[in-house]
Every structure is written in structure tokens, then in C-alpha cells.
Coordinates of C-alpha atoms in Angstrom, one line a residue:
Chain Z
M1 CA 70.3 302.3 180.6
A2 CA 69.1 305.3 177.9
E3 CA 67.5 302.1 176.1
A4 CA 65.1 301.1 178.4
E5 CA 63.9 304.8 179.5
A6 CA 63.2 305.5 175.9
A7 CA 61.8 302.1 175.4
A8 CA 59.4 303.1 178.4
L9 CA 58.5 306.4 176.7
S10 CA 58.2 305.1 173.2
P11 CA 54.6 304.7 171.9
G12 CA 55.9 302.2 169.4
A13 CA 56.9 300.1 172.6
R14 CA 53.1 300.0 173.8
A15 CA 52.6 297.6 170.8
G16 CA 49.4 298.1 169.7
G17 CA 49.0 295.6 167.2
F18 CA 50.7 292.8 165.2
A19 CA 52.4 294.8 162.6
V20 CA 56.2 294.4 162.9
D21 CA 57.3 297.8 162.1
A22 CA 61.2 297.3 161.3
G23 CA 61.9 300.6 161.7
P24 CA 64.8 302.5 159.6
A25 CA 67.6 300.2 158.5
P26 CA 70.5 299.9 160.7
E27 CA 72.9 302.7 160.2
R28 CA 76.2 301.7 158.1
G29 CA 79.6 303.3 158.5
R30 CA 80.2 305.9 161.3
P31 CA 78.3 305.1 164.4
R32 CA 75.8 307.9 164.9
R33 CA 75.0 309.4 168.5
G34 CA 71.9 307.7 169.7
G35 CA 72.5 304.7 167.6
P36 CA 72.5 301.7 170.4
V37 CA 69.6 303.4 171.8
R38 CA 67.5 303.1 168.3
E39 CA 68.8 299.7 167.9
G40 CA 67.7 298.6 171.5
L41 CA 64.3 300.0 170.8
R42 CA 64.2 298.1 167.3
G43 CA 65.1 295.2 168.9
Y44 CA 62.8 295.1 171.6
R45 CA 59.6 296.2 169.4
L46 CA 60.4 292.9 167.3
I47 CA 60.7 290.6 170.7
V48 CA 57.4 292.1 171.7
A49 CA 55.8 291.7 168.6
M50 CA 57.0 288.0 168.5
W51 CA 55.7 287.5 172.0
I52 CA 52.3 289.0 171.4
R53 CA 51.9 286.8 168.3
S54 CA 52.5 283.9 170.5
T55 CA 50.2 284.9 173.0
M56 CA 47.5 285.5 170.5
T57 CA 47.4 281.9 169.5
Y58 CA 45.3 281.0 172.7
R59 CA 42.9 283.9 172.8
T60 CA 40.8 282.4 175.7
S61 CA 43.9 281.9 177.9
F62 CA 44.9 285.5 177.1
A63 CA 41.6 286.8 177.9
L64 CA 41.5 284.7 181.1
T65 CA 44.9 285.3 182.3
T66 CA 44.2 289.3 181.7
V67 CA 41.0 289.1 183.4
G68 CA 42.4 287.3 186.3
Q69 CA 45.5 289.9 186.8
A70 CA 43.3 292.6 186.9
A71 CA 40.9 290.9 189.6
I72 CA 44.1 289.7 191.8
T73 CA 45.3 293.1 191.8
L74 CA 41.8 294.7 192.3
L75 CA 41.4 292.2 195.6
D76 CA 43.8 294.8 197.2
F77 CA 41.1 297.6 196.7
V78 CA 38.6 295.1 198.0
A79 CA 40.4 294.9 201.3
I80 CA 40.6 298.5 201.5
F81 CA 36.8 298.6 200.8
I82 CA 36.0 296.1 203.6
M83 CA 38.3 298.1 205.9
F84 CA 36.1 301.2 205.2
S85 CA 33.0 299.2 206.0
H86 CA 34.2 299.8 209.4
V87 CA 35.7 303.1 209.6
D88 CA 35.2 306.3 207.8
V89 CA 38.9 307.4 207.5
L90 CA 42.1 305.8 207.5
G91 CA 45.1 307.7 208.9
G92 CA 42.9 310.8 208.2
F93 CA 42.2 309.8 204.4
T94 CA 38.8 309.0 203.1
L95 CA 38.2 306.1 200.8
P96 CA 38.2 308.2 197.5
E97 CA 41.4 310.0 198.7
I98 CA 43.0 306.3 199.1
A99 CA 41.4 305.2 195.6
L100 CA 43.4 308.0 194.1
L101 CA 46.7 306.8 195.7
Y102 CA 45.8 303.2 194.9
G103 CA 44.8 303.5 191.5
S104 CA 47.5 305.7 190.5
C105 CA 50.3 303.5 192.0
S106 CA 48.8 300.2 190.6
A107 CA 48.8 301.9 187.2
S108 CA 52.3 303.1 187.6
L109 CA 53.6 299.6 188.5
G110 CA 51.7 297.8 185.8
L111 CA 52.9 300.2 183.4
A112 CA 56.7 299.4 184.4
D113 CA 55.8 295.7 184.5
L114 CA 54.6 295.8 181.2
L115 CA 57.5 297.2 179.8
L116 CA 60.1 296.5 182.0
G117 CA 58.8 293.7 184.2
N118 CA 60.6 290.6 182.7
T119 CA 63.8 291.8 183.8
D120 CA 63.5 289.8 187.0
R121 CA 64.0 286.5 185.0
V122 CA 67.7 287.8 184.4
G123 CA 68.7 285.6 187.6
A124 CA 67.1 282.4 185.9
R125 CA 68.7 283.0 182.6
I126 CA 72.3 283.4 184.5
R127 CA 71.5 280.0 186.3
D128 CA 70.4 278.1 182.9
G129 CA 72.9 279.8 180.9
S130 CA 70.5 281.2 178.4
L131 CA 72.0 284.8 178.9
D132 CA 75.0 283.6 176.9
T133 CA 72.6 283.5 173.8
M134 CA 71.6 287.1 174.4
L135 CA 75.1 288.2 174.6
V136 CA 75.9 287.3 171.3
R137 CA 72.6 288.7 169.4
P138 CA 73.0 292.1 167.8
V139 CA 70.7 293.7 170.2
P140 CA 71.3 295.4 173.5
V141 CA 70.9 292.8 176.6
L142 CA 68.9 295.0 178.2
A143 CA 66.3 295.4 175.5
Q144 CA 66.3 291.7 175.1
V145 CA 65.9 290.9 178.6
A146 CA 63.1 293.8 179.1
A147 CA 61.3 292.2 176.4
D148 CA 61.8 288.7 177.4
R149 CA 58.3 287.0 177.8
F150 CA 56.5 290.3 177.1
A151 CA 53.2 289.6 179.1
L152 CA 50.5 291.5 177.3
R153 CA 48.0 290.3 180.2
R154 CA 49.4 292.8 182.2
L155 CA 47.3 295.4 180.8
G156 CA 44.7 294.1 183.1
R157 CA 46.7 295.8 186.3
I158 CA 46.9 299.0 184.2
G159 CA 43.2 299.0 183.2
Q160 CA 42.1 298.3 186.6
G161 CA 44.4 301.0 188.4
L162 CA 43.2 303.5 185.8
G163 CA 39.5 302.5 186.3
V164 CA 40.1 303.0 190.3
M165 CA 41.7 306.2 189.8
G166 CA 39.1 307.4 187.5
W167 CA 36.4 306.7 190.1
A168 CA 38.4 308.6 192.6
L169 CA 39.0 311.5 190.5
W170 CA 35.3 311.6 189.6
T171 CA 34.1 311.4 193.3
L172 CA 36.8 313.6 194.8
D173 CA 36.0 317.5 195.4
V174 CA 39.4 318.7 193.9
D175 CA 40.1 322.1 193.6
W176 CA 41.8 321.9 190.0
T177 CA 44.4 324.4 188.5
A178 CA 46.4 324.0 185.3
G179 CA 48.9 322.4 187.1
K180 CA 47.1 319.8 188.8
V181 CA 45.5 318.6 185.9
L182 CA 48.8 318.4 184.3
L183 CA 50.1 316.4 187.4
V184 CA 47.9 313.4 187.2
P185 CA 49.1 312.0 184.2
V186 CA 52.8 312.9 184.6
M187 CA 52.3 311.2 188.1
V188 CA 51.5 307.8 186.4
I189 CA 54.2 307.9 183.9
A190 CA 56.8 309.3 186.0
G191 CA 55.8 306.9 188.8
A192 CA 56.3 304.1 186.2
A193 CA 59.7 305.4 185.2
I194 CA 60.8 305.3 188.9
F195 CA 59.7 301.7 189.3
G196 CA 61.2 300.8 186.2
A197 CA 64.7 302.2 187.6
V198 CA 64.1 299.8 190.4
M199 CA 63.5 296.9 188.5
V200 CA 66.6 297.4 186.3
T201 CA 68.7 298.0 189.5
G202 CA 67.3 294.6 191.0
A203 CA 67.9 292.9 187.4
A204 CA 71.6 294.2 188.0
F205 CA 71.7 292.8 191.3
Q206 CA 70.9 289.5 190.4
F207 CA 74.3 289.4 188.5
V208 CA 75.8 289.1 192.1
T209 CA 73.3 287.0 193.9
G210 CA 71.9 284.9 191.2
D211 CA 68.5 284.1 192.7
A212 CA 67.4 287.0 194.5
A213 CA 64.2 288.2 192.4
E214 CA 62.2 288.7 195.6
V215 CA 64.1 291.3 196.7
Q216 CA 63.1 293.5 193.8
N217 CA 59.6 292.5 194.4
S218 CA 59.7 293.8 197.8
F219 CA 60.7 297.3 196.4
T220 CA 58.1 297.2 193.6
Y221 CA 55.0 295.2 194.4
G222 CA 55.8 295.9 198.3
G223 CA 56.4 299.7 197.5
C224 CA 53.2 299.6 195.6
T225 CA 51.3 298.3 198.5
M226 CA 52.6 301.0 200.8
L227 CA 51.9 303.7 198.4
Q228 CA 48.2 302.7 198.0
Y229 CA 47.8 303.9 201.8
P230 CA 48.5 307.4 202.9
P231 CA 51.7 308.3 204.1
T232 CA 50.0 309.2 207.8
V233 CA 49.8 305.3 208.4
F234 CA 53.7 304.9 208.3
A235 CA 56.6 305.8 210.7
K236 CA 58.4 308.9 210.1
D237 CA 61.7 307.1 209.4
L238 CA 60.0 305.0 206.8
L239 CA 58.9 308.0 205.0
R240 CA 62.3 309.4 204.9
G241 CA 63.7 306.4 203.5
V242 CA 61.3 306.0 200.7
T243 CA 61.6 309.8 200.0
F244 CA 65.3 310.1 200.1
I245 CA 66.9 306.8 199.7
V246 CA 64.6 304.6 197.4
P247 CA 62.5 307.7 196.2
L248 CA 59.1 305.7 196.0
A249 CA 57.4 308.5 197.7
F250 CA 57.7 310.3 194.1
V251 CA 55.5 307.7 192.6
N252 CA 52.2 309.1 193.9
W253 CA 52.6 310.4 197.3
L254 CA 53.8 313.6 196.9
P255 CA 52.1 314.6 193.6
A256 CA 48.9 313.1 195.1
L257 CA 49.1 314.9 198.4
H258 CA 49.3 318.0 196.1
V259 CA 46.4 317.2 194.0
L260 CA 44.4 316.6 197.3
G261 CA 45.6 319.8 199.0
R262 CA 47.0 317.9 201.8
P263 CA 50.3 318.7 203.4
D264 CA 53.2 316.4 203.2
P265 CA 54.0 314.9 206.8
L266 CA 57.7 315.2 206.3
G267 CA 57.1 319.1 205.9
L268 CA 58.5 319.3 202.1
P269 CA 57.4 322.3 200.3
G270 CA 54.5 322.1 197.7
W271 CA 56.7 322.4 194.3
V272 CA 58.4 319.1 195.2
A273 CA 55.0 317.4 193.9
Y274 CA 56.4 318.6 190.3
L275 CA 59.7 317.1 190.6
S276 CA 58.7 313.3 189.8
P277 CA 59.8 313.5 186.2
L278 CA 63.1 314.9 187.4
V279 CA 63.4 312.1 190.0
A280 CA 62.7 309.2 187.5
F281 CA 65.5 310.6 185.4
V282 CA 68.2 311.1 188.3
V283 CA 67.5 307.4 189.7
F284 CA 68.1 306.1 186.1
L285 CA 71.4 307.2 186.4
P286 CA 72.5 304.6 189.3
A287 CA 70.3 301.9 187.5
S288 CA 72.0 302.4 184.5
L289 CA 75.3 302.2 186.3
A290 CA 74.3 299.2 188.1
W291 CA 73.2 297.5 185.0
R292 CA 76.2 297.9 182.8
A293 CA 78.7 296.7 186.0
G294 CA 76.4 293.8 186.3
V295 CA 76.7 292.9 182.5
R296 CA 80.5 293.5 182.4
S297 CA 81.0 291.3 185.8
Y298 CA 79.0 288.7 184.2
R299 CA 80.8 285.4 183.6
S300 CA 79.2 282.5 182.2
T301 CA 78.0 279.4 184.2
G302 CA 79.1 277.5 181.4
S303 CA 76.1 275.1 181.0
Chain Q
M1 CA 56.0 255.0 204.9
R2 CA 59.7 255.0 204.8
L3 CA 59.4 255.7 200.9
H4 CA 57.0 259.0 201.5
L5 CA 59.7 260.1 204.2
A6 CA 62.5 259.8 201.7
V7 CA 60.4 261.8 199.2
A8 CA 59.7 264.7 201.7
A9 CA 63.2 264.7 202.8
G10 CA 63.9 265.1 199.0
G11 CA 61.2 268.0 198.9
F12 CA 63.1 269.7 202.0
R13 CA 66.6 269.3 200.6
R14 CA 65.4 270.6 197.2
Y15 CA 64.3 273.9 198.5
A16 CA 67.4 274.2 201.3
T17 CA 69.8 274.1 198.2
Y18 CA 68.6 277.7 197.4
G19 CA 70.1 279.6 199.8
T20 CA 70.0 283.3 198.3
A21 CA 66.3 282.8 197.3
T22 CA 65.5 281.8 200.7
A23 CA 67.0 284.9 202.3
A24 CA 65.5 287.1 199.5
G25 CA 62.1 285.4 200.6
V26 CA 62.7 286.1 204.2
F27 CA 63.4 290.0 203.3
T28 CA 60.4 290.3 201.3
N29 CA 58.1 288.8 203.8
T30 CA 59.7 291.1 206.4
V31 CA 58.9 294.4 204.2
F32 CA 55.6 293.2 203.6
G33 CA 55.3 292.7 207.3
F34 CA 56.0 296.0 208.3
I35 CA 53.8 297.6 205.6
V36 CA 50.9 295.6 206.7
A37 CA 51.6 296.0 210.2
Y38 CA 51.3 299.9 210.2
T39 CA 48.0 299.6 208.1
Y40 CA 46.6 297.2 210.7
I41 CA 47.5 299.8 213.5
A42 CA 46.1 302.7 211.5
L43 CA 42.8 300.5 211.3
W44 CA 42.9 299.2 215.0
D45 CA 43.5 302.8 216.1
E46 CA 40.2 303.7 214.4
R47 CA 38.2 300.7 215.4
P48 CA 39.4 299.0 218.5
G49 CA 38.3 295.3 218.7
L50 CA 37.6 294.8 214.9
G51 CA 36.9 291.4 214.3
G52 CA 37.3 290.5 217.9
Y53 CA 41.1 291.3 218.1
D54 CA 42.7 293.6 220.1
Q55 CA 45.9 295.5 218.5
A56 CA 48.4 293.3 219.5
Q57 CA 46.6 290.3 218.3
A58 CA 46.0 292.0 214.8
L59 CA 49.7 292.5 214.6
T60 CA 50.1 288.7 215.6
F61 CA 48.0 288.0 212.7
V62 CA 49.8 290.0 210.3
W63 CA 53.4 288.5 211.3
V64 CA 52.2 284.9 211.6
S65 CA 50.5 285.3 208.4
Q66 CA 53.8 286.3 206.8
S67 CA 55.5 283.4 208.4
L68 CA 53.0 280.8 207.0
L69 CA 52.6 282.4 203.5
A70 CA 55.5 280.3 201.9
A71 CA 54.8 277.2 203.5
A72 CA 51.0 277.1 202.9
A73 CA 51.6 278.7 199.1
L74 CA 49.2 281.2 200.0
I75 CA 50.0 283.1 196.9
G76 CA 51.0 280.4 194.6
G77 CA 54.2 278.4 194.5
G78 CA 54.7 274.8 195.2
F79 CA 54.5 272.1 192.8
Q80 CA 51.1 272.6 190.9
E81 CA 53.1 274.1 187.9
E82 CA 55.5 271.5 187.9
L83 CA 52.8 268.6 187.9
Q84 CA 51.0 270.5 185.0
E85 CA 54.3 270.6 183.2
R86 CA 54.8 267.0 183.5
I87 CA 51.0 266.3 182.2
R88 CA 51.6 268.7 179.4
T89 CA 54.7 266.7 178.0
G90 CA 53.4 263.4 179.0
D91 CA 56.0 262.7 181.7
I92 CA 53.0 262.0 183.8
A93 CA 52.8 258.6 182.4
V94 CA 56.2 257.6 183.9
D95 CA 54.9 258.8 187.3
L96 CA 51.9 256.9 186.8
Y97 CA 53.9 253.5 186.1
R98 CA 55.9 254.0 189.3
P99 CA 54.4 251.6 192.1
A100 CA 53.6 254.3 194.3
D101 CA 50.5 256.2 194.8
L102 CA 50.8 259.7 192.7
Q103 CA 48.7 261.7 195.1
L104 CA 50.5 260.5 198.3
W105 CA 54.0 261.0 196.3
W106 CA 53.2 264.5 195.9
L107 CA 51.8 265.1 199.3
A108 CA 55.1 263.9 200.7
A109 CA 57.2 266.2 198.6
D110 CA 55.0 269.1 199.5
L111 CA 55.2 268.7 203.0
G112 CA 58.9 268.4 202.6
R113 CA 59.2 271.5 200.9
A114 CA 56.6 273.2 203.5
A115 CA 58.6 271.9 206.4
F116 CA 61.8 274.0 205.0
Q117 CA 59.9 277.0 204.3
L118 CA 58.2 277.0 207.7
L119 CA 61.8 276.8 209.1
G120 CA 63.6 278.8 206.5
R121 CA 61.3 281.5 205.5
G122 CA 58.9 281.3 208.7
V123 CA 60.7 282.1 212.0
V124 CA 63.1 285.2 211.0
P125 CA 60.1 287.3 209.9
L126 CA 58.0 286.3 212.9
V127 CA 61.0 287.1 215.3
A128 CA 61.8 290.7 213.5
G129 CA 58.0 291.2 213.9
A130 CA 58.1 290.2 217.7
L131 CA 61.1 292.6 218.2
A132 CA 59.6 295.6 216.2
F133 CA 55.9 295.4 217.4
P134 CA 54.1 294.3 220.8
L135 CA 52.8 290.7 219.6
A136 CA 50.5 288.6 221.6
L137 CA 52.0 285.5 221.1
P138 CA 50.9 282.6 223.8
S139 CA 53.5 281.3 226.5
D140 CA 51.5 278.3 226.8
P141 CA 53.3 275.2 225.3
L142 CA 50.1 273.3 224.6
R143 CA 48.6 276.1 222.5
W144 CA 51.9 276.2 220.4
L145 CA 51.4 272.4 219.8
L146 CA 47.8 272.9 218.9
F147 CA 48.9 275.4 216.4
L148 CA 51.5 273.3 215.1
V149 CA 48.7 270.7 214.5
S150 CA 46.4 273.1 212.9
V151 CA 49.4 274.3 210.7
L152 CA 50.0 270.7 209.4
L153 CA 46.5 270.3 208.9
A154 CA 46.6 273.8 207.0
L155 CA 49.2 272.3 204.9
V156 CA 47.2 269.5 203.8
V157 CA 44.1 271.3 203.0
S158 CA 46.4 273.7 200.8
F159 CA 48.1 270.5 199.0
A160 CA 44.6 268.7 198.4
L161 CA 43.2 272.0 196.8
R162 CA 46.4 272.8 194.7
Y163 CA 46.5 268.9 193.9
M164 CA 43.1 269.5 192.2
V165 CA 44.3 272.7 190.5
G166 CA 47.3 270.7 189.1
L167 CA 45.1 267.7 187.9
V168 CA 43.2 270.3 185.7
A169 CA 45.7 270.3 183.2
F170 CA 44.6 266.7 182.0
W171 CA 41.8 268.6 180.6
L172 CA 42.9 272.1 180.0
M173 CA 46.6 271.6 179.0
D174 CA 47.4 275.4 179.7
G175 CA 47.1 275.7 183.4
A176 CA 47.7 279.7 183.5
G177 CA 44.1 280.8 183.9
V178 CA 43.2 278.3 186.5
N179 CA 46.4 279.0 188.4
I180 CA 45.4 282.8 188.4
M181 CA 42.0 282.0 189.7
A182 CA 43.2 279.6 192.0
T183 CA 45.6 282.2 193.7
L184 CA 43.1 284.7 193.6
A185 CA 40.8 282.6 195.8
S186 CA 43.5 281.7 198.2
V187 CA 44.5 285.0 198.6
F188 CA 41.1 286.4 199.6
F189 CA 39.3 283.8 201.3
S190 CA 42.2 282.4 203.5
G191 CA 42.4 285.5 205.6
M192 CA 46.0 286.5 203.8
L193 CA 44.6 290.0 202.8
L194 CA 42.5 290.8 205.7
P195 CA 41.5 288.5 208.6
L196 CA 38.1 286.7 207.8
T197 CA 36.5 287.9 210.9
V198 CA 36.5 291.3 209.6
F199 CA 34.5 290.3 206.4
P200 CA 31.0 291.9 207.3
G201 CA 27.7 290.3 207.5
G202 CA 26.5 287.1 206.0
F203 CA 29.4 287.3 203.4
G204 CA 31.9 287.0 206.4
E205 CA 29.8 283.9 207.7
F206 CA 29.9 282.5 204.5
V207 CA 33.6 283.0 203.8
R208 CA 34.7 281.4 207.2
V209 CA 33.4 278.1 206.6
L210 CA 35.2 277.7 203.2
P211 CA 38.2 275.3 202.5
W212 CA 40.4 278.5 202.5
A213 CA 39.5 279.3 206.1
A214 CA 41.3 276.2 207.0
M215 CA 44.5 277.4 205.4
L216 CA 45.4 280.7 207.7
Q217 CA 42.2 281.9 209.6
V218 CA 41.7 278.6 211.6
P219 CA 45.5 278.2 212.6
M220 CA 45.8 281.9 213.6
D221 CA 42.7 281.9 215.9
V222 CA 44.2 278.5 217.6
L223 CA 47.2 280.4 218.0
L224 CA 45.3 283.6 219.6
G225 CA 43.3 281.5 221.8
K226 CA 39.9 282.1 220.0
H227 CA 39.1 278.4 220.1
A228 CA 39.2 277.9 223.8
G229 CA 39.0 274.6 225.9
A230 CA 39.2 271.2 224.4
G231 CA 35.9 271.4 222.8
G232 CA 36.9 274.8 220.9
A233 CA 40.0 273.1 220.0
A234 CA 38.4 269.9 218.8
E235 CA 35.8 271.8 216.6
A236 CA 38.6 273.9 215.0
L237 CA 41.0 271.3 214.2
G238 CA 37.8 269.2 213.2
F239 CA 36.7 271.8 210.7
Q240 CA 40.4 271.5 208.9
A241 CA 40.4 267.5 208.9
G242 CA 36.9 267.5 207.6
W243 CA 38.0 269.8 204.6
A244 CA 41.6 267.8 204.0
L245 CA 39.5 264.4 204.0
V246 CA 36.7 265.9 201.6
L247 CA 39.3 267.7 199.5
L248 CA 41.8 264.6 199.4
G249 CA 39.1 262.5 198.7
T250 CA 37.6 264.9 195.7
G251 CA 41.4 265.0 194.4
R252 CA 41.4 260.9 194.3
L253 CA 38.4 260.8 192.2
L254 CA 39.5 263.6 189.9
Q255 CA 42.9 261.6 189.4
S256 CA 41.1 258.6 188.5
A257 CA 38.9 260.3 186.4
A258 CA 42.3 262.0 184.9
T259 CA 44.3 258.7 184.5
R260 CA 41.7 257.0 182.5
K261 CA 41.8 260.0 180.2
V262 CA 45.6 259.5 179.4
V263 CA 46.6 258.7 176.2
V264 CA 50.5 257.9 175.9
Q265 CA 52.0 259.2 172.9
G266 CA 54.6 256.9 171.5
G267 CA 58.4 257.7 171.1

């Protein structure tokens, strides 16, 4: 799983252009520590570059789908906006405060979706037997699955999320400290890593269930729908669940509450706001184990 | 008629095959139902009676829309991608050869799919919602009957719109952009995001007469008894039937324009 986490953090993986950077030649002879990670990253980069070239063949379609993707996710915010045409606060939070929650979670999910989102296709690949092809290629399966049909149009969601977040930060009267300034980008990146771990766990789960990609969606898309509203709206038990079991609260609730200078409804101390990167790191352990177990248990359908 | 029943049964069975996918869908609809329900409680706490609904009615809106979501293909899904693929690959030529009408064929198949999803993905989330929240479900069997008729009309309107989206592939080849735009419109204008009665002012009045309103808002209001009396019910169902006829008719025109365009490649 280290592969994917590293992929998520590598600037090269964000694939700014068409240049295919083949990277250093594969090591020969004695295997080095970190070798598989580098192999995985290199494979990921090559597959991503291929998909971007193929996307760019139809530029109009690419532009339309990117704008469409941004617009579709922006509609959630339009719904919140319409709600605020009737009320001044929701769960005690104002529109710009909710915009901060909405924007940060949208950007995090978009980033995770761009880098790892297509892992949910693993069920389809198990059913049609094409996972077999991936297993014989000299690139880690996770890197191949993550880069499969890499969809650059997902930049649309990231862009609109960052846009709404920018508006929120510009409008809000935040009592800035150095820690809070640092916390904002950390929140978005660690949030993406937490969503990424959920995606990998969901993909691993599909080795058992075959076609249950939607369960994964209810934690990622559903989670983001929840996180765009203030935690005060939800029942305490639900908050405990998303703090201690599937730690989605660390994606944006806890850091954003700290930035806004608001107390956490569960009464956790203020410093937990800074724990998101650690939480992201920790949740990748079970995700990684689940993925390995999934690949090991894989029996081809034979088709 | 017998042919179309067989096609519909095929559509039903095809989706009934995917047990785990259905279970996963039920789970997702239930999770979303809970999340949206809490946000509606917060909203209706702040503004009781918003959009003409009390809190129990608003919660009913949430859970029934989760139940109808897959059947009416409100956030995509259904057959249109498959139709586009057949147009792109040229398989559509085989379909046009068949001694059956193309539009009615796909309508039968889509209604079969919807019937399965209404049962498979509709009942459980609604029961879960009714157990966890106070809902305003009617006890009058006549109201439920009217609701089912309204749902059937909603499914036909949804089909008619998506059929046109599918046919666009005759001109564009790549349907991805149009599909996204169609989903966008259906999510926003059907009432899936927020009941259309909550949309403010003139914009609200405008969205309530668009065809998407016939796909969710109208059946919801029929169930909640917003169209009381025989006159009200007739008006609501008439609105849906009117859109169904207009859209099916337009689809038919589009279809004949498209089939004149078909060039079958050899091989």
C-alpha cells in the first residue's frame, strides 16, 4: 500500500503534461529497499500519461466533461445556498463556515478520486477476467488499478472545491495563527489520503464481494456529503462512528472547527485538529493489509 | 404486447441477477438517507413549514426519494449508455431490422429494470427510514394507489428524456458530455437535491413546470396529499401524462431523423 500513498504524494503523479518521464532505469541485481515503491510509481506514471494522451484526443469532450464534473458537484453547494435563502444559520453555522467545510472536503475527495478513484473498477475487472492480465505485468497491481482509466476531468471537482474554499476563507473573519495557516493545506492533503485509504479498502473488499462498488461510494461520496454540513447537525453516535471507527471526521471537521475557533461537539481537545496526517498514515495500514489479503485470495474467474 | 412483456421481464431478471450490487445499492441509499435526513431536520428546525412541509413530511420526502432514485435513474444509470454504445459500434443496425419498434422495445426493457429496482432498492431504505424517523406516510390505500400510478408516469417521463439523450449519440458519437449534462439537470430539477417547493420565487415556479418535476416532485406531493381531491389528483397526473406524451413524441421524431442518418458499414 505504500505504493499508493507515495503515489498520492508524489508531484510527478499529478501529471502536468504529456512528457513521459521514464524515471531511472530499474535496478538490476540486488533488490533495494523501496524498490517496489519506485517500480509502482513509475508504472503509475506511465499508465497515467497514456490515459491523458488518449483523453486529449477529444479535447472538446474533455473540456465539456471537466466543466460538467465541476458543475455537478457544485450543485450540492447551490442546494446549500438555496437553504440559506430561507435561514441564517444551519446547525449554528453560517454560510461561509459551511462553505469552508464543503470546499475542503470536495477538494480532498476530488484529489483522492483523481489519484486513486478508479480502484473501484477492480470488481468489474475481476468479473470480466482482465485482472489476470494485470497480475502478469511487471508493475504492482495496485498502481495499475489506481491508474486504470485515469480521468483528468476530475480536476473539475478539485477546482470547484478549492474555489468555494477560497471564497470561504476570504469572507470569514478567522483569527489566524501560524498553526492555522499551515493547517488549511494539510487538511486538504491529509483528507485526500484518508479518502484514498477508504477507496483502497473498498477495492480490497471487492475481492470478496465482486460487485459492491457502491458500498465504497457510500463512505467516500456519502462521507463527503456528510462532511459538508457542520457536525452539530448529526447525532452524537454518528459523530463517534466517523471519528473513532472510520475516521472521516479528520478529513475536515476537526481541522476546520479549529480554524473557525469552534469547539468539537464530542469535546475532544484542540490539538487533535493537527492529527489528520497521522490518522491518514495509520488508516493506510489496515487498507494495505486488506489489499494484500485481497490480492492473495484472488482466484481468477477463468474467463 | 406479449413481446413487450417478455422484454420487460428480461429487463427485470437482468438486474435481479446482481444480488450483491443490489445489496450494496440498498446500503448506499440508506446511508445517504440518514445523512440527508439529519440535514433536513436541522433545516426544518430552523424554518418549520418550509416549502409547505412539516418536518415529518420533509423526512418522508428524503426517504421516498432515496427509494425512487434507482428506479427513476435520477442520478444516471439505466440504458442510455448501452444505447449509445450500440449506436457507436453500429449494432443499432441490427435493432432497426427487428420487426419491433425501437422506442417501445427500450421502454419495455427500462420499465422492467425500474420495476426490479423499485422492489429491490426501494423497499428496504424506506422501511429503515420509517423505523428511524417519524414519517408522514399515508394510511389511505387510495392515496398509495394514486402514488403508484404517479410513479409509473414518472418512470415513463424519465425514460422518454433518457431515450433522447441516448439518441444524441447518432450525431455526437461520444455521449459522455451530454450524459453528464443530463444527469446534472435531472439531479437539480427533479427535487432530488432539495424539494422544488423550497426553490425561491419565480425560479421556483419555473422549475416546478419543467419535465423533471414529473419525475420526483409530483409523485412525492401525490403521496404527501398535496394534491387533495379528485381535481388535484387529476391535475397532477395530467401534468405527468402531458410531459410523457410530449417527450415520447419528440423522441419519436428524433428517432426517425436519426434512422434516416444511419449509414451501415459493411462487414
